[in-house]
mmCIF file of C-alpha atoms and ligand atoms in Angstrom:
data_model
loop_
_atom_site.group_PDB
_atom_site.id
_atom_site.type_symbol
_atom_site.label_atom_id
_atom_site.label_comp_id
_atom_site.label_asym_id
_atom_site.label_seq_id
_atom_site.Cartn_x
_atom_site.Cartn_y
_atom_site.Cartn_z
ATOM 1 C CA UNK I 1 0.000 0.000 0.000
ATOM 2 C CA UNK I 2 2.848 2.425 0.664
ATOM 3 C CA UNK I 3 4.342 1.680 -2.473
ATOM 4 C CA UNK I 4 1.549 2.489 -4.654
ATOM 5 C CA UNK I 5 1.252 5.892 -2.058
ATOM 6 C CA UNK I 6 4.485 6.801 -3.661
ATOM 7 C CA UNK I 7 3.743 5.435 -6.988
ATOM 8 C CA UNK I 8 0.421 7.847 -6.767
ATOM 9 C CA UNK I 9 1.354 11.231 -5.392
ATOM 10 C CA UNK I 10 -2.002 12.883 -6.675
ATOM 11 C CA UNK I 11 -5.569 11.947 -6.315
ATOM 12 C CA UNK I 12 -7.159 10.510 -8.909
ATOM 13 C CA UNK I 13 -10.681 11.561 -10.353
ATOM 14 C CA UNK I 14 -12.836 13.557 -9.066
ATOM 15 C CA UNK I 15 -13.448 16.003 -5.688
ATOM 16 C CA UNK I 16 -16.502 14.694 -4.202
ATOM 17 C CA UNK I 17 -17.152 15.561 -1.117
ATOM 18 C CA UNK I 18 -15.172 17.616 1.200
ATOM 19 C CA UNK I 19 -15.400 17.994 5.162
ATOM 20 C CA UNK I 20 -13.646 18.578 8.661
ATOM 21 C CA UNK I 21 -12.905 15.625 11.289
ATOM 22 C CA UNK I 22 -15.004 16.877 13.984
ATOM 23 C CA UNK I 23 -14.419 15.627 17.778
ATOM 24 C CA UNK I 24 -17.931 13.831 17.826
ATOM 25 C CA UNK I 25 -16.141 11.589 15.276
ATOM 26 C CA UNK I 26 -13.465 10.019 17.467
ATOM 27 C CA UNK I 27 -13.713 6.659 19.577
ATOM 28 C CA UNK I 28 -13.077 6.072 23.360
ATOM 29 C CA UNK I 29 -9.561 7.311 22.605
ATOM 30 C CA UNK I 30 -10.216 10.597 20.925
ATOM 31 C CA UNK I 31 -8.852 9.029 17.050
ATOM 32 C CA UNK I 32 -10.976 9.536 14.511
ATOM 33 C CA UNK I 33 -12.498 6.229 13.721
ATOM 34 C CA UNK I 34 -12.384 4.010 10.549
ATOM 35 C CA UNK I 35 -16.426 3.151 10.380
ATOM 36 C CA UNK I 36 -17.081 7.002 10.327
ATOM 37 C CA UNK I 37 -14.565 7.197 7.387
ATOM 38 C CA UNK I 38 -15.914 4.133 5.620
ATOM 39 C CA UNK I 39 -19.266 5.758 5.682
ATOM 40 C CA UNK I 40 -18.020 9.137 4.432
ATOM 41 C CA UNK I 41 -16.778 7.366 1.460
ATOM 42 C CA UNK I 42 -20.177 5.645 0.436
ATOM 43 C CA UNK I 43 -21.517 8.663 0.804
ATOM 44 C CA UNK I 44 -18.976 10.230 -1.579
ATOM 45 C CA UNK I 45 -19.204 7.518 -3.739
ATOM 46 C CA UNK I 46 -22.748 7.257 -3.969
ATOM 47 C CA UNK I 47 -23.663 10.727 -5.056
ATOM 48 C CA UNK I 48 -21.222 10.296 -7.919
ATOM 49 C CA UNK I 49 -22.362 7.169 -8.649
ATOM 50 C CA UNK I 50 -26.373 8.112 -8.749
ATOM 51 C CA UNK I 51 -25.444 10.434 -11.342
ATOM 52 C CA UNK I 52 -24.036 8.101 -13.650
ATOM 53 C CA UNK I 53 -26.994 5.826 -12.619
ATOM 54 C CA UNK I 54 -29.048 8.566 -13.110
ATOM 55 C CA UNK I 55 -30.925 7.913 -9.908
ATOM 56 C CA UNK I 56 -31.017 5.589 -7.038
ATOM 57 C CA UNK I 57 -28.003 3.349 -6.560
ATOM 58 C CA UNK I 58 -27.434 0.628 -3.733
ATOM 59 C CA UNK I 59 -24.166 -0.084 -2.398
ATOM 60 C CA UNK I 60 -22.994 -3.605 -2.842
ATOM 61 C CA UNK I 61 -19.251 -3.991 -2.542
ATOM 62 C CA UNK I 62 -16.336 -2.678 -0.841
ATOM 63 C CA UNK I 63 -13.210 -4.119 -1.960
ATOM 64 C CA UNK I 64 -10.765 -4.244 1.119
ATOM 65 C CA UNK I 65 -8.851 -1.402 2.610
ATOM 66 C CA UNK I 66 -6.385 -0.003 4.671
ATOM 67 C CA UNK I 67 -6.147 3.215 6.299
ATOM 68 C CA UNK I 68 -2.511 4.323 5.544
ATOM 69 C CA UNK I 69 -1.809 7.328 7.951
ATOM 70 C CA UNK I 70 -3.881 8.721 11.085
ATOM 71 C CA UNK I 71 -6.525 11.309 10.636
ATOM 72 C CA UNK I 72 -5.944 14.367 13.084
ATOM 73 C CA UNK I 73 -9.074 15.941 14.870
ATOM 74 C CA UNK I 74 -9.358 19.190 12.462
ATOM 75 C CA UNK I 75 -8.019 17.927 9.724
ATOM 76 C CA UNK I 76 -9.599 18.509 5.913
ATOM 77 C CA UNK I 77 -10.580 15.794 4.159
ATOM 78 C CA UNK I 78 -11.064 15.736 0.187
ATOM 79 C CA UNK I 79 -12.807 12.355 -0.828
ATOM 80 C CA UNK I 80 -12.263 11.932 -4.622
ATOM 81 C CA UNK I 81 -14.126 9.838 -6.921
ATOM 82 C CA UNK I 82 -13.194 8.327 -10.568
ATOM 83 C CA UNK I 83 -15.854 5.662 -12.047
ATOM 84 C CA UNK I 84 -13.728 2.571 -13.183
ATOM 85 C CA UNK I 85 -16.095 0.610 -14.935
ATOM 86 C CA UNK I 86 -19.512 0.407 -16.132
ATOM 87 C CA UNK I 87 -21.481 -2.580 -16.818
ATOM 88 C CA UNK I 88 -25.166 -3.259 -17.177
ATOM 89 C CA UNK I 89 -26.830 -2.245 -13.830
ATOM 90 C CA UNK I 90 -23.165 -1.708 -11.876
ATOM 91 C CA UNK I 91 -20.814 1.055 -11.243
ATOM 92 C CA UNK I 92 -17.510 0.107 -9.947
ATOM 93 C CA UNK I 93 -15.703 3.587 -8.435
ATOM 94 C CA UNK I 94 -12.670 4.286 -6.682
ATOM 95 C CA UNK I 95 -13.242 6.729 -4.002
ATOM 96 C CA UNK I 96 -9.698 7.712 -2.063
ATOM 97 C CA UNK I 97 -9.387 10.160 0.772
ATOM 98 C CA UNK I 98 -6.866 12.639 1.788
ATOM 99 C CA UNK I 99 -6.335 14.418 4.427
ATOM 100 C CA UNK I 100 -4.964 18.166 4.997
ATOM 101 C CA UNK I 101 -3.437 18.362 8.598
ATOM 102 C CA UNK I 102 -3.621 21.554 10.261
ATOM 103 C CA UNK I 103 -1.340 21.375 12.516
ATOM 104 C CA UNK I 104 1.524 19.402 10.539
ATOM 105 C CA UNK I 105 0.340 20.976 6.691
ATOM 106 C CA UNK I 106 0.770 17.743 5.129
ATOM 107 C CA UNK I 107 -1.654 16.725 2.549
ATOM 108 C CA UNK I 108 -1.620 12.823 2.174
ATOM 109 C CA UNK I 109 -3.794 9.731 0.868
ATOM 110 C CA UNK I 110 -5.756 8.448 4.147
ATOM 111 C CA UNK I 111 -7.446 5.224 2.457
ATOM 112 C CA UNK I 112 -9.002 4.454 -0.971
ATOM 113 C CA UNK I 113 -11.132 1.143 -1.666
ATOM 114 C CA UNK I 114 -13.443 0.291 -4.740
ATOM 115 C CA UNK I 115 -16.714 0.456 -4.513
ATOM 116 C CA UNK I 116 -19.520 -1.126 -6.251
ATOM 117 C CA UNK I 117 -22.969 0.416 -6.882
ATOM 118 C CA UNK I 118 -25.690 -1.319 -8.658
ATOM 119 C CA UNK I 119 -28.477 0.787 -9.734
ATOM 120 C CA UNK I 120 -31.806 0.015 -8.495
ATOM 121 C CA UNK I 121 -35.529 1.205 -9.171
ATOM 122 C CA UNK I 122 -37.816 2.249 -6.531
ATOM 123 C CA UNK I 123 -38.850 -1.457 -5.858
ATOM 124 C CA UNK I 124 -34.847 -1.973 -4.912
ATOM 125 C CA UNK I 125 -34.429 -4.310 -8.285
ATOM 126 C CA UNK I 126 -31.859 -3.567 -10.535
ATOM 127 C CA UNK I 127 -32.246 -1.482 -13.901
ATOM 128 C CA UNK I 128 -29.882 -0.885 -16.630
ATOM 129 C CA UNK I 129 -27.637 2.306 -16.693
ATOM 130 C CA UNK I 130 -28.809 4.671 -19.079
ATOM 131 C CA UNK I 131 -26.182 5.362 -21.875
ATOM 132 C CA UNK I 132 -23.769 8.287 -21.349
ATOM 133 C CA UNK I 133 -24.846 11.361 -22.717
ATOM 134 C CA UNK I 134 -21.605 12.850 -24.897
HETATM 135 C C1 ACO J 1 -27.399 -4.670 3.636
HETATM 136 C C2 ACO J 1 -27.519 -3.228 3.464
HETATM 137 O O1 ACO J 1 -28.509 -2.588 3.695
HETATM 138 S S1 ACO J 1 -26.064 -2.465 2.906
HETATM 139 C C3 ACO J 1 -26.575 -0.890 2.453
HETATM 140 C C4 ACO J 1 -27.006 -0.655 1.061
HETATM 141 N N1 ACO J 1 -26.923 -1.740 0.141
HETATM 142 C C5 ACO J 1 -27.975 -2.519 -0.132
HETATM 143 O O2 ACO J 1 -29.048 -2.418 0.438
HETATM 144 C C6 ACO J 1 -27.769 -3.543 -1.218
HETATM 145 C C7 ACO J 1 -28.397 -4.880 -0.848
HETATM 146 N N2 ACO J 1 -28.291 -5.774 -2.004
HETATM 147 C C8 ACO J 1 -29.295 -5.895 -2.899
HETATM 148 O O3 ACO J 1 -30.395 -5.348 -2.736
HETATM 149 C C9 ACO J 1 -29.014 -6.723 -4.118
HETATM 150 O O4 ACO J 1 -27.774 -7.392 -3.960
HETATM 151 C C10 ACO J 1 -28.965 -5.844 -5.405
HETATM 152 C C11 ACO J 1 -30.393 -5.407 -5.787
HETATM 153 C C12 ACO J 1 -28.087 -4.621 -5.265
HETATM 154 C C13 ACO J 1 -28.371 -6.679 -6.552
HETATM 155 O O5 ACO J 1 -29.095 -7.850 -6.620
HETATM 156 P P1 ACO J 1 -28.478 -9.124 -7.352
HETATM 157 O O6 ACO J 1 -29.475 -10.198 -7.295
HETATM 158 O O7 ACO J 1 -27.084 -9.369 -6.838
HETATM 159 O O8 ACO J 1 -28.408 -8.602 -8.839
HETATM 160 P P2 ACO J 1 -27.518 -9.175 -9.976
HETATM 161 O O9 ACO J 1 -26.999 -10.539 -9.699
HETATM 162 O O10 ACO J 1 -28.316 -8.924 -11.233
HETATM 163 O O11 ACO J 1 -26.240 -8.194 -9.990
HETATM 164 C C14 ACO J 1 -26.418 -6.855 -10.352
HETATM 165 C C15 ACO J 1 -25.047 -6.281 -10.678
HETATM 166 O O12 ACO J 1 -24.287 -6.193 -9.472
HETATM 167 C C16 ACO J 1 -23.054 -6.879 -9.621
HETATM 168 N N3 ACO J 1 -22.762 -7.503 -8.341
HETATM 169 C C17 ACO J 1 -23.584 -8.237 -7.578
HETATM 170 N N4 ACO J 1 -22.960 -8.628 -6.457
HETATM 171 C C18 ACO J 1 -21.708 -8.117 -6.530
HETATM 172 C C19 ACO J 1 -20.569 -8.167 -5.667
HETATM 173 N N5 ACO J 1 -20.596 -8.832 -4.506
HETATM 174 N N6 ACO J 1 -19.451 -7.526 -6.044
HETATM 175 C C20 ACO J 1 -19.404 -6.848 -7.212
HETATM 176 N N7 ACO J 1 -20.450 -6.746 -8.072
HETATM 177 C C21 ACO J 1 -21.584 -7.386 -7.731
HETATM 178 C C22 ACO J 1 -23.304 -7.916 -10.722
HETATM 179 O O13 ACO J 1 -22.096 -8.287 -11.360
HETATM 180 C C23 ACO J 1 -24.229 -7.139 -11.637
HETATM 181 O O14 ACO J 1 -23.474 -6.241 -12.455
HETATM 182 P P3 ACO J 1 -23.955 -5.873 -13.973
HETATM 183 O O15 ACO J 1 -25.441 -5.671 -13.977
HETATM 184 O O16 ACO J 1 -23.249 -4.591 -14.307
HETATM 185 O O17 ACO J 1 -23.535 -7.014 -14.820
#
């Protein structure tokens, strides 16, 4: 994983969502926690993908992950989105997060994992996704 961190010094696709690691956000010993993080990212990844989907989209996969560096109370984080793959009903998207540390000014990759959407129809089956526009 630190390889490819050095191997990918920028983030790839596009800025999603961006936010600040609040206090309410940390576990018993005041560290931001990996579940909140996780769930930032399907949120991320999600809005991105229900555009593509044009509408409704259910998460169905993460790949695995690892977080790669801690994430400082105060710190920025940019979560950044680029869709990998489409198929006929399924979105597969990279989302990666970095994090701007306020008190050190480094800007570094936290975590990145692939997630898969499927797009769904108000029932919660799946439908095709529409063509791309050009
Ligand atoms: C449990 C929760 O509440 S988690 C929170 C939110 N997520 C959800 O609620 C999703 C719950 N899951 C579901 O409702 C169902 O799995 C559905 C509707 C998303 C998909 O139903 P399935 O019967 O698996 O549909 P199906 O077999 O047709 O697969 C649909 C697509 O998803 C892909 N897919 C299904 N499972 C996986 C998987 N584990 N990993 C990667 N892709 C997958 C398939 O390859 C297919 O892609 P394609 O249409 O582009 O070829």
């Amino acid at each position: 994983m630190k390889d490819y961190e050095q191997e990918d010094p920028i983030p790839q696709g596009d800025l999603a969502l961006q936010l600040t690691a609040l206090p309410r956000e940390t576990n018993g010993f005041g560290d931001i926690y990996g579940g909140w993080l996780v769930s930032q990212m399907d949120l991320a990844g999600t809005a991105m993908a229900s555009r593509v989907a044009g509408g409704r989209v259910a998460t169905v996969s993460i790949d695995r992950m690892a977080f790669m560096v801690p994430v400082a109370v105060g710190a920025q984080l940019s979560f950044y989105t680029q869709t990998l793959e489409v198929g006929r009903s399924s979105i597969r998207m990279l989302v990666e997060v970095w994090s701007d540390d306020p008190l050190s000014s480094e800007w570094r990759k936290v975590t990145e994992a692939v997630f898969v959407f499927v797009a769904i129809d108000g029932s919660g089956r799946t439908r095709p996704v529409p063509p791309r526009r050009s």
